[in-house]
Amino acid sequence: MVLGSVATVTEDETLLSATGLTKTFGDFTAVDGIDFAVRKGECFGFLGPNGAGKSSTMRMVGCVSPVTSGELRLFGLDPARHGPAIRARLGSCPQRDTLDEELTVEENLWVYGRYFGLSRKEVRTRAAELLDFAQLTDRAGDKVEPLSGGMKRRLTIARSLINSPEILLLDEPTTGLDPQARHVLWDRLFRLKRSGVTLVLTTHYMDEAEQLCDRLVVMDHGRIVAEGSPRSLIDEYSTREVLELRFDAEDHQDVAEQVTGIGERVEVLPDRLLVYADDGDQAAAVVHSRGIEPLSALVRRATLEDVFLHLTGRTLVD
Amino acid sequence: MAMATPLPSDAGTDAGVRSRARPGPRQPLSTAERMLAVFSYFLTVYRRTWRGSIIGRFLSPLFFLLAMGVGLGSLVNDRVGGVDGLPYLQFVVPAIVATQTMWVAMGESTYQVLGYIKWNMGYHAMLASPMSVRDVLRGHFLAVAAHLTTATTIFMGVAALFGGFRSVAAVFCLPIAILTGLAFTTPIFAFTARQEGDDGFNILFRWVVTPLMLFSGTFFPVEQFPGWMQPIAWVTPLWHGVEACRDVATGAVALGPFVGHVAVLAVYVAVGWWLAERSFAARLVP
Ligand SMILES: Nc1ncnc2c1ncn2[C@@H]1O[C@H](COP(=O)(O)OP(=O)(O)O)[C@@H](O)[C@H]1O
Ligand SMILES: [Mg+2]
C-alpha cells in the first residue's frame, strides 16, 4: 500500500492557511480579511458570538462557498481550482445536521461513502468501524429521526470520517446538546485528535474552546481580534483570577465606583461586577475591609469569556 | 468489543487499487462514478419508499381507464363512432401515457427538490463531498428518469391489459413518454430551486399543469378549438408528447412531424437543464 504522501509530512506542516480571507454577501462583509494557519495534528478553533462570521469562514474552508477575496490554501491547493480534490480529503460537520432522517443510521453512512468513491465493500467496513467509534452500533439499523440530538451529532461526525479525512471541520459541534452529550462528544473528538486527525472547529462556548483547542482565534464582526493558545490568551488579556461581586442593585454601574482601585481592572455587567486580580481572595479581603457588602462574592479562575469581554466589551453568549 | 478507532482498517479495501478510504490525495471519481454515487442515494431512498408509491402507480391508470375509456369512451363511441374512426379508449390511452409523465415529473421535482435544498439539506451533504452542483443535478435527473420509466411501464402494462393499444408498436410510446416527462423535469427543477416555500407549486399546478392537461389534445383533438387557439398548443411540450405517442401507438407516424415533436421535447430538456444548472448553483453555492 502506497502511503508515501502521508509518511513524508513533517509535524509542523501547515495544512490550511488563509491570508486576507474575505466573504461578502451583497454589501455586507461577513468575513473581513482574516489571516490564520492550521498545522497538521492540532486542534484549531474559531471562538466568537453569533454572527461573528464563523460559519461563513468554515464554508469557505470546506470548499462549498467560494472565496470573495484573499488567499485560501488547503494541502497547498486552491479551492477555486481543486475543490473536489480538496473535499475528497476533508470531513465536514456543518452547523445544521444534513442527515437523511428517513434513512437508517447505517444507510446514511453507506450513501455518503459512495460520494467519496468508496466501493460498496469499503463503505460497509468503514461504516461498521465508525458506528463503533460513535457508539451507535446498536442503533445501526434504526431510523435517524427519533435519535437524540447528541446521537445525531455523533452520527454526523461518524459520517464525516467515512473517507478518513486529514482535516475535520466542525461548525459548533455541541450547540444545543445537554452537558452529558457534550462530554461524550468531546471525548470522541479527543480520540480523533490523538489518532492524528487535524481538527478545525467553531464554537461560542468558551469552555469548549478551552477544553479542545490547542490554538484559537477570537472572532468578532468578521475580524480576528486575538490569537493564541487558550492559556496564552488568558495570560495576555486577563488576570489569573476573577472576583465576581453581586449587589442588591438595579444597575451595577451605580455600585462600580465603590470598588475602584481594587484589582487591576473592573468590568461592569448588568447583573454583576468582575474584579480582575491575580489573587482573587486578597481582592475579596480588600472589598471586605472597605466595608462593602455584596450579596455574593465568588473567586474563580479567568476564562476565555473574560478575554472576549476585555477585547470586545461584550459577553459571548447573550 | 473491538477498539473504537476512527482510522480505516485494512479489511475491505480493494487489493491492488489505492483505496479512496486512505488518507492522502485520492484518485478523482469519473463523471459516471459521480452520477451513480448520487443516483445510489435516490435508490436507497426508493428502497424504503417504493411500497407506498407503487400502489398509486397501479391505481392511477386504473382510474383513468375506467373513467375515460369505459365511461366517457362508451358515450363517445355510441354517439359519434369514436375519434377519426378510432375507439375512444385507443385514442385517449396513448395521450394519457404522455400526460401522466407530466404529473410524475411534478411529483418528483417539486417538494423533493425543495426538501433537499431547504429541509433535510441532502444536496448540501452531497456538495460537502467531491460532488459538484452538476453531479447532484445529473444524479437526481437520472433518479427522476428512473421514476418516469417505472411509472410509465406500469401505466402502459395496465392499459395494454384493457386493450388500450391498437398494436405492439405502442411499446415505442415508452421512450417518447419518458422524454416528455424529462421535458417537464428540467424546467421544474429550475423553477423549484428558486422557490422559498410551496406557494409556487400551487401556481404551477393551477396555471400550468391543469390547463396543459386539458388543452394539449389529450382528451379531444386540438382541432376542435378555433384556429387561432391551436398555435398555443404547439409551443407546449405536452402537446408534442401527446401527438408523438398517439402517432406511434396508432401506427400513423409521419416522419416530418414526428421528428419535430421529438426535437421540441429535446429542446425543452436542454433549455431546462441550462436553467436548472444556473438556479441550482445560485441557490446551493452561497
Ligand atoms: N448566505 C448568506 N447571505 C447573506 N448573509 C449571510 C449569509 N450567510 C451568513 N450571512 C450573514 O453573515 C454574518 C455572519 O454569519 P455566520 O458566518 O453564520 O456567523 P456565525 O457562524 O459566527 O454565527 C451574519 O450576519 C449572517 O446573517
Ligand atoms: Mg455559525
XYZ file of C-alpha atoms and ligand atoms in Angstrom:
632
model
C 0.000 0.000 0.000
C 1.395 3.382 -1.047
C 1.330 5.781 1.852
C 4.314 7.879 0.834
C 2.456 11.155 0.742
C 1.407 10.681 4.331
C 4.694 9.309 5.604
C 6.771 12.228 4.338
C 4.886 15.010 6.105
C 6.592 16.740 8.966
C 4.773 17.530 12.164
C 4.811 21.295 11.777
C 3.451 21.155 8.263
C 0.764 23.741 7.564
C -2.315 22.012 6.125
C -4.538 25.038 5.906
C -3.722 28.709 5.514
C -5.652 31.887 4.811
C -4.426 35.382 4.028
C -6.799 38.320 3.810
C -9.683 35.859 3.568
C -12.889 37.775 2.856
C -16.527 36.861 2.266
C -19.187 39.348 1.305
C -22.910 38.843 0.731
C -24.011 41.785 -1.381
C -22.902 44.882 0.520
C -22.435 43.001 3.756
C -18.987 41.789 4.765
C -19.332 38.604 6.814
C -15.611 37.747 6.919
C -13.316 40.729 6.782
C -9.817 39.885 5.657
C -8.688 37.297 8.199
C -5.329 35.507 8.374
C -4.741 32.152 10.013
C -2.835 28.901 9.562
C -3.557 25.426 10.869
C -0.779 22.900 11.404
C -1.052 19.180 10.977
C -2.366 17.386 14.022
C -3.523 20.380 16.020
C -6.976 21.404 17.097
C -7.641 24.930 15.898
C -10.677 26.925 16.972
C -12.730 29.938 15.982
C -14.342 31.420 19.081
C -16.928 34.122 18.644
C -20.538 35.108 19.243
C -23.401 34.502 16.803
C -22.921 36.433 13.600
C -19.140 36.735 14.002
C -18.580 35.046 10.628
C -17.507 31.612 11.873
C -19.815 29.589 9.623
C -19.046 31.736 6.613
C -15.352 31.044 7.237
C -15.958 27.327 7.695
C -17.939 27.096 4.464
C -15.076 28.679 2.546
C -12.592 26.346 4.234
C -14.887 23.418 3.412
C -14.775 24.496 -0.256
C -18.554 24.740 -0.505
C -18.663 28.543 -0.653
C -16.363 30.498 -2.949
C -13.842 32.929 -1.512
C -14.723 36.570 -2.273
C -11.124 37.726 -1.977
C -7.895 36.798 -0.257
C -5.956 33.585 -0.468
C -7.011 30.214 0.906
C -4.949 27.039 0.605
C -5.661 23.510 1.820
C -2.962 20.876 1.349
C -1.293 23.573 -0.750
C -4.242 23.578 -3.179
C -6.531 26.428 -4.211
C -10.246 25.664 -3.570
C -11.265 27.659 -6.648
C -9.367 25.216 -8.850
C -9.221 21.987 -6.864
C -12.472 21.957 -4.871
C -13.353 18.290 -5.443
C -9.788 17.089 -4.814
C -9.664 19.022 -1.528
C -13.129 17.956 -0.404
C -12.113 14.348 -1.020
C -9.632 14.804 1.868
C -11.894 16.791 4.227
C -14.522 15.803 6.717
C -17.276 18.295 7.299
C -19.851 18.693 10.078
C -21.944 21.741 9.214
C -23.712 23.743 11.892
C -27.014 22.140 10.932
C -27.046 18.365 10.518
C -27.656 17.277 6.932
C -28.539 13.669 7.723
C -31.409 11.940 5.942
C -33.677 11.268 8.890
C -35.871 8.883 6.905
C -32.954 6.531 6.309
C -31.315 4.331 8.888
C -28.122 5.192 10.720
C -26.002 2.838 8.623
C -27.704 3.766 5.351
C -26.649 7.354 5.969
C -23.045 6.212 6.163
C -23.235 3.894 3.158
C -24.742 6.522 0.919
C -22.229 9.141 2.000
C -19.246 6.865 1.446
C -20.311 6.418 -2.162
C -19.965 10.179 -2.737
C -16.283 9.774 -1.953
C -15.944 6.906 -4.384
C -15.565 4.162 -1.793
C -16.569 0.740 -3.046
C -19.623 -0.948 -1.590
C -17.367 -3.265 0.392
C -15.195 -0.468 1.757
C -18.238 1.516 2.762
C -19.659 -1.367 4.765
C -16.393 -1.969 6.589
C -15.833 1.705 7.329
C -19.427 2.164 8.458
C -19.105 -0.663 10.980
C -15.845 0.788 12.371
C -17.269 4.282 12.585
C -20.513 3.258 14.234
C -18.395 1.544 16.834
C -16.369 4.719 17.246
C -19.513 6.853 17.521
C -21.066 4.361 19.961
C -24.031 3.845 17.689
C -23.562 0.197 16.741
C -26.734 -0.897 18.490
C -28.719 1.738 16.599
C -27.240 0.861 13.186
C -30.499 -0.370 11.688
C -32.738 2.288 13.259
C -34.120 5.308 11.521
C -32.252 8.524 12.329
C -35.308 10.648 13.050
C -36.038 9.519 16.638
C -32.377 9.643 17.775
C -31.337 12.200 20.381
C -29.531 15.374 19.372
C -26.244 14.022 20.705
C -26.589 10.789 18.751
C -27.365 12.653 15.547
C -24.323 14.819 16.071
C -22.143 11.738 16.644
C -23.605 10.201 13.504
C -22.767 13.354 11.557
C -19.208 13.114 12.838
C -19.020 9.402 12.011
C -20.315 10.151 8.534
C -17.781 12.915 8.007
C -14.997 10.424 8.815
C -16.050 7.874 6.196
C -13.286 8.992 3.812
C -10.586 9.123 6.531
C -10.202 12.903 6.250
C -6.928 14.577 7.176
C -8.798 17.662 8.341
C -12.133 17.524 10.135
C -14.239 20.700 10.148
C -16.741 21.033 12.995
C -19.104 24.009 12.985
C -20.496 24.348 16.524
C -20.258 20.628 17.263
C -22.103 20.730 20.577
C -24.514 23.653 20.310
C -27.907 22.620 21.599
C -26.663 19.480 23.359
C -27.066 18.763 27.053
C -23.909 18.692 29.225
C -23.599 14.924 29.252
C -23.936 14.629 25.481
C -21.314 17.348 25.105
C -18.838 15.439 27.233
C -19.372 12.243 25.246
C -18.744 14.209 22.086
C -15.646 15.908 23.438
C -14.272 12.536 24.379
C -14.727 11.316 20.783
C -13.021 14.437 19.455
C -10.064 13.893 21.780
C -9.681 10.392 20.425
C -9.769 11.666 16.886
C -7.097 14.181 17.632
C -4.917 11.530 19.232
C -5.258 9.410 16.110
C -3.727 12.268 14.116
C -6.739 13.997 12.578
C -6.396 17.780 12.383
C -9.471 19.441 13.893
C -10.829 22.842 12.963
C -13.840 23.872 14.991
C -16.018 26.847 15.745
C -17.789 27.470 18.987
C -19.340 30.200 21.044
C -18.707 28.236 24.235
C -15.542 29.328 25.976
C -15.333 26.046 27.907
C -15.418 24.069 24.673
C -12.659 26.198 23.223
C -10.568 25.761 26.378
C -11.160 22.022 26.508
C -10.454 21.195 22.906
C -8.328 23.814 21.217
C -4.544 23.922 21.131
C -4.770 27.290 19.448
C -7.661 29.538 18.626
C -8.612 32.862 17.176
C -11.233 35.097 18.731
C -13.598 36.433 16.078
C -15.955 39.390 16.219
C -17.760 41.195 13.380
C -15.874 39.203 10.743
C -12.452 40.070 12.148
C -9.891 38.247 14.239
C -9.343 40.197 17.442
C -6.869 37.889 19.176
C -4.982 34.688 18.586
C -3.097 32.158 20.692
C -3.481 29.162 22.947
C -6.297 29.373 25.497
C -3.670 29.733 28.245
C -1.667 32.435 26.499
C -4.800 34.414 25.633
C -5.884 34.379 29.254
C -2.391 35.360 30.399
C -2.244 38.175 27.904
C -5.715 39.651 28.215
C -6.789 38.809 31.732
C -5.519 38.393 35.258
C -5.184 34.909 36.661
C -8.316 35.162 38.805
C -11.608 36.999 38.795
C -13.683 38.151 41.738
C -17.381 38.226 40.862
C -19.486 40.543 43.009
C -23.266 40.730 43.012
C -25.074 43.556 44.713
C -28.643 44.280 45.617
C -28.771 46.997 42.960
C -30.900 47.743 39.884
C -27.860 48.774 37.898
C -24.389 47.595 38.843
C -22.916 50.680 37.227
C -24.082 52.593 40.337
C -22.033 50.454 42.722
C -18.985 50.152 40.478
C -17.157 53.153 41.911
C -17.149 51.609 45.388
C -14.614 49.044 44.186
C -12.369 51.303 42.093
C -8.709 50.654 42.761
C -9.252 47.040 43.757
C -7.534 44.590 41.432
C -6.123 45.598 38.074
C -9.379 46.356 36.351
C -13.162 46.181 36.861
C -15.728 45.146 34.240
C -19.320 46.133 34.833
C -22.054 43.780 33.677
C -25.772 44.434 34.162
C -26.037 41.835 36.925
C -22.541 41.766 38.468
C -19.098 43.318 38.769
C -15.988 41.475 37.655
C -12.850 42.456 39.543
C -9.711 41.269 37.760
C -6.897 40.382 40.142
C -4.130 37.803 40.199
C -5.115 36.964 43.753
C -8.896 36.936 43.983
C -9.056 36.141 47.672
C -6.887 39.095 48.507
C -9.132 41.346 46.408
C -12.139 39.971 48.278
C -10.420 40.798 51.545
C -9.897 44.401 50.402
C -13.574 44.639 49.442
C -14.485 43.395 52.894
C -12.094 45.763 54.656
C -13.714 48.731 52.856
C -16.968 47.739 54.468
C -18.603 46.951 51.120
C -21.261 44.284 51.477
C -22.107 42.436 48.253
C -24.868 39.812 48.147
C -22.302 37.335 46.967
C -18.578 37.254 46.266
C -17.079 34.469 44.205
C -13.457 33.921 43.234
C -12.814 31.922 40.083
C -10.083 31.376 37.512
C -10.157 33.619 34.456
C -11.566 32.060 31.287
C -11.753 32.878 27.601
C -15.050 34.566 28.348
C -13.057 37.190 30.244
C -10.700 37.539 27.311
C -13.616 38.100 24.990
C -15.219 40.582 27.348
C -11.985 42.530 27.599
C -11.449 42.597 23.844
C -14.974 43.438 22.722
C -16.752 44.794 25.787
C -19.440 42.138 25.267
C -20.193 38.655 26.525
C -20.018 35.645 24.205
C -23.446 34.180 24.820
C -26.183 36.710 25.270
C -15.549 -5.214 21.861
C -13.162 -4.057 19.158
C -11.146 -0.950 19.916
C -13.153 2.025 18.791
C -10.945 3.589 16.169
C -11.633 6.236 13.588
C -8.844 5.023 11.327
C -9.585 2.707 8.434
C -8.672 -0.936 8.871
C -7.137 -2.890 6.030
C -10.131 -5.150 5.754
C -12.494 -4.209 2.993
C -10.064 -2.187 0.923
C -9.635 -3.341 -2.618
C -6.287 -5.012 -3.114
C -4.116 -3.509 -5.837
C -6.056 -0.244 -6.118
C -5.114 2.686 -3.906
C -8.223 2.918 -1.754
C -10.037 6.228 -1.557
C -10.644 5.401 2.094
C -6.957 6.071 2.869
C -5.605 9.464 3.898
C -3.727 11.438 1.267
C -4.515 12.553 -2.265
C -7.245 10.436 -3.836
C -7.926 9.207 -7.312
C -10.651 11.514 -8.704
C -14.044 9.984 -9.458
C -15.081 9.687 -13.088
C -18.191 11.504 -14.300
C -20.119 8.242 -14.362
C -18.977 7.335 -10.836
C -20.136 10.693 -9.530
C -23.511 10.468 -11.220
C -24.026 6.931 -9.968
C -22.972 7.865 -6.423
C -25.729 10.476 -6.299
C -28.148 8.111 -8.015
C -27.405 5.416 -5.432
C -28.655 7.790 -2.742
C -32.006 8.080 -4.510
C -32.053 4.337 -4.988
C -31.571 3.880 -1.250
C -34.453 6.247 -0.576
C -36.592 4.404 -3.122
C -35.879 1.065 -1.462
C -37.547 2.495 1.641
C -40.477 4.166 -0.062
C -41.440 2.109 -3.122
C -44.211 0.257 -1.285
C -46.054 3.477 -0.654
C -45.748 4.755 -4.205
C -46.256 1.547 -6.162
C -49.945 1.223 -5.310
C -50.624 4.681 -6.685
C -48.667 3.808 -9.805
C -51.134 0.958 -10.484
C -54.254 2.728 -9.315
C -53.956 5.912 -11.326
C -54.104 4.166 -14.744
C -56.985 2.036 -13.492
C -58.996 5.111 -12.535
C -58.290 6.744 -15.856
C -59.150 3.678 -17.889
C -62.416 3.292 -16.051
C -63.446 6.935 -16.235
C -62.172 7.869 -19.682
C -62.049 4.645 -21.589
C -65.110 2.897 -20.253
C -67.294 5.775 -19.030
C -66.608 8.635 -21.404
C -65.430 6.252 -24.119
C -68.709 4.373 -24.477
C -70.557 7.686 -24.785
C -68.209 8.960 -27.488
C -68.226 5.658 -29.353
C -72.052 5.397 -29.263
C -72.722 8.986 -30.337
C -70.013 9.744 -32.876
C -68.321 6.405 -33.507
C -65.026 7.193 -31.755
C -62.460 9.760 -32.872
C -61.384 9.658 -36.518
C -62.589 6.059 -36.666
C -60.560 5.057 -33.604
C -62.316 3.683 -30.475
C -62.089 6.407 -27.848
C -60.057 4.224 -25.474
C -57.331 3.748 -28.071
C -57.472 7.440 -28.884
C -57.082 8.572 -25.288
C -54.722 5.991 -23.742
C -51.508 6.917 -25.634
C -52.203 10.551 -24.777
C -52.656 9.792 -21.098
C -49.409 7.814 -21.174
C -47.722 11.053 -22.193
C -49.750 13.200 -19.812
C -49.101 11.143 -16.679
C -45.378 11.733 -17.120
C -46.075 15.414 -16.509
C -47.587 14.529 -13.139
C -44.764 12.188 -12.267
C -42.294 14.937 -13.154
C -44.245 17.351 -10.957
C -44.346 14.839 -8.111
C -40.618 14.126 -8.233
C -39.244 17.590 -8.981
C -41.055 19.989 -6.675
C -41.278 19.160 -2.970
C -38.415 16.677 -3.266
C -36.024 19.204 -4.746
C -37.003 21.953 -2.323
C -36.575 19.482 0.544
C -33.043 18.626 -0.499
C -32.285 22.334 -0.737
C -34.023 23.598 2.380
C -35.365 20.983 4.731
C -33.156 17.924 5.047
C -30.417 19.629 3.034
C -29.494 16.448 1.218
C -27.908 18.386 -1.629
C -25.667 20.212 0.843
C -24.490 16.871 2.199
C -23.526 15.842 -1.330
C -21.764 19.123 -2.038
C -19.532 18.726 1.021
C -18.086 15.656 -0.730
C -16.256 15.742 -4.072
C -19.647 16.084 -5.816
C -20.322 19.291 -7.738
C -23.642 21.010 -8.413
C -23.669 19.425 -11.860
C -23.162 15.949 -10.387
C -26.031 16.500 -7.977
C -28.270 17.604 -10.825
C -27.237 14.695 -13.023
C -27.837 12.125 -10.306
C -31.244 13.495 -9.367
C -32.205 13.807 -13.038
C -31.309 10.161 -13.510
C -33.452 9.269 -10.496
C -36.463 11.130 -11.927
C -35.863 9.385 -15.257
C -35.978 6.075 -13.389
C -39.266 7.064 -11.737
C -40.684 8.065 -15.113
C -39.628 4.720 -16.555
C -41.206 2.715 -13.753
C -44.443 4.687 -13.716
C -44.846 4.678 -17.488
C -44.079 0.981 -17.785
C -46.685 0.135 -15.176
C -49.195 2.504 -16.735
C -48.689 1.018 -20.184
C -48.848 -2.531 -18.860
C -52.183 -1.934 -17.167
C -53.541 -0.062 -20.193
C -52.461 -2.860 -22.516
C -54.429 -5.360 -20.442
C -57.517 -3.225 -21.001
C -56.963 -3.093 -24.733
C -55.818 0.493 -24.729
C -53.340 -0.025 -27.562
C -54.008 -0.920 -31.118
C -50.687 -2.608 -31.893
C -47.451 -3.718 -30.257
C -45.802 -0.711 -31.926
C -47.156 1.119 -28.885
C -44.063 -0.002 -26.936
C -42.312 2.918 -28.615
C -44.548 5.203 -26.584
C -42.322 4.368 -23.618
C -39.212 6.339 -24.669
C -41.322 9.179 -26.029
C -43.332 9.423 -22.829
C -40.125 9.415 -20.757
C -38.744 12.192 -22.934
C -41.996 14.101 -22.402
C -41.595 13.732 -18.640
C -37.995 14.927 -18.815
C -39.102 17.958 -20.826
C -41.028 18.924 -17.701
C -38.424 17.749 -15.191
C -35.595 20.117 -16.046
C -37.712 23.306 -16.244
C -39.449 22.345 -12.977
C -36.030 21.732 -11.338
C -35.043 25.233 -12.441
C -38.293 26.714 -11.145
C -38.216 24.855 -7.809
C -34.656 25.862 -6.977
C -35.848 29.487 -6.995
C -38.727 28.884 -4.547
C -38.759 29.697 -0.843
C -41.935 27.783 0.007
C -44.591 25.729 -1.753
C -46.772 28.622 -2.982
C -45.137 28.423 -6.370
C -46.082 24.764 -6.699
C -49.778 25.580 -6.330
C -49.443 28.178 -9.047
C -47.667 25.631 -11.226
C -50.461 23.095 -10.694
C -53.283 25.541 -11.272
C -51.907 27.574 -14.152
C -49.612 25.173 -15.955
C -50.234 21.505 -15.302
C -54.028 21.550 -15.265
C -54.532 23.761 -18.355
C -51.912 21.763 -20.239
C -53.699 18.537 -19.448
C -56.990 19.984 -20.710
C -55.783 21.842 -23.788
C -53.000 19.690 -25.249
C -55.181 17.322 -27.231
C -55.201 14.649 -24.557
C -58.951 14.096 -24.379
C -60.009 15.577 -27.722
C -58.079 16.801 -30.782
C -56.900 20.418 -30.589
C -58.550 20.862 -33.994
C -61.782 21.241 -32.009
C -60.552 24.683 -30.956
C -60.825 27.741 -33.165
C -57.831 28.098 -35.466
C -56.232 30.978 -33.598
C -56.004 28.919 -30.396
C -54.214 25.963 -31.887
C -50.735 27.537 -32.078
C -50.816 27.798 -28.281
C -50.762 24.020 -28.099
C -47.830 23.873 -30.489
C -45.465 25.577 -28.058
C -46.327 23.389 -25.068
C -44.251 20.267 -24.558
C -47.269 18.193 -23.621
C -49.000 18.558 -26.984
C -45.855 17.307 -28.714
C -45.604 14.367 -26.347
C -49.276 13.532 -26.784
C -49.131 13.734 -30.573
C -45.937 11.695 -30.829
C -47.258 8.968 -28.520
C -50.584 8.835 -30.303
C -48.968 8.657 -33.741
C -46.711 5.829 -32.649
C -49.484 3.879 -30.912
C -51.921 4.181 -33.806
C -49.300 3.467 -36.428
C -49.851 6.845 -38.080
C -46.313 8.193 -37.904
C -45.451 10.869 -40.432
C -41.701 11.327 -40.263
C -41.532 15.111 -40.510
C -43.999 15.996 -37.734
C -42.679 13.162 -35.564
C -39.105 14.426 -35.733
C -40.457 17.895 -34.990
C -42.243 16.658 -31.845
C -39.160 14.886 -30.549
C -36.976 17.879 -31.337
C -39.227 20.268 -29.410
C -39.190 17.929 -26.410
C -35.389 17.687 -26.600
C -35.110 21.466 -26.704
C -37.257 21.707 -23.571
C -34.965 19.250 -21.780
C -31.848 21.112 -22.882
C -33.037 24.630 -22.103
C -34.499 23.429 -18.800
C -31.166 21.831 -17.953
C -29.296 25.031 -18.675
C -31.679 26.991 -16.438
C -31.597 24.321 -13.731
C -27.801 24.392 -13.520
C -27.932 28.131 -13.056
C -30.625 28.157 -10.409
C -29.094 25.230 -8.514
C -25.721 26.960 -8.420
C -27.270 30.259 -7.352
C -29.126 28.536 -4.536
C -26.623 25.969 -3.331
C -23.329 27.834 -3.536
C -23.635 30.819 -1.170
N -25.905 33.235 2.661
C -25.902 34.409 3.314
N -26.454 35.509 2.777
C -26.450 36.685 3.433
N -25.908 36.883 4.648
C -25.344 35.830 5.247
C -25.311 34.537 4.625
N -24.684 33.685 5.469
C -24.345 34.417 6.560
N -24.740 35.687 6.433
C -24.528 36.767 7.413
O -23.163 36.832 7.720
C -22.962 37.075 9.114
C -22.088 36.009 9.690
O -22.808 34.805 9.702
P -22.171 33.428 10.104
O -20.950 33.221 9.299
O -23.232 32.405 10.023
O -21.755 33.716 11.617
P -21.563 32.716 12.838
O -21.428 31.348 12.305
O -20.324 33.200 13.533
O -22.772 32.864 13.709
C -24.334 37.124 9.744
O -24.694 38.479 9.911
C -25.237 36.460 8.715
O -26.528 36.996 8.744
Mg -22.499 29.689 12.677
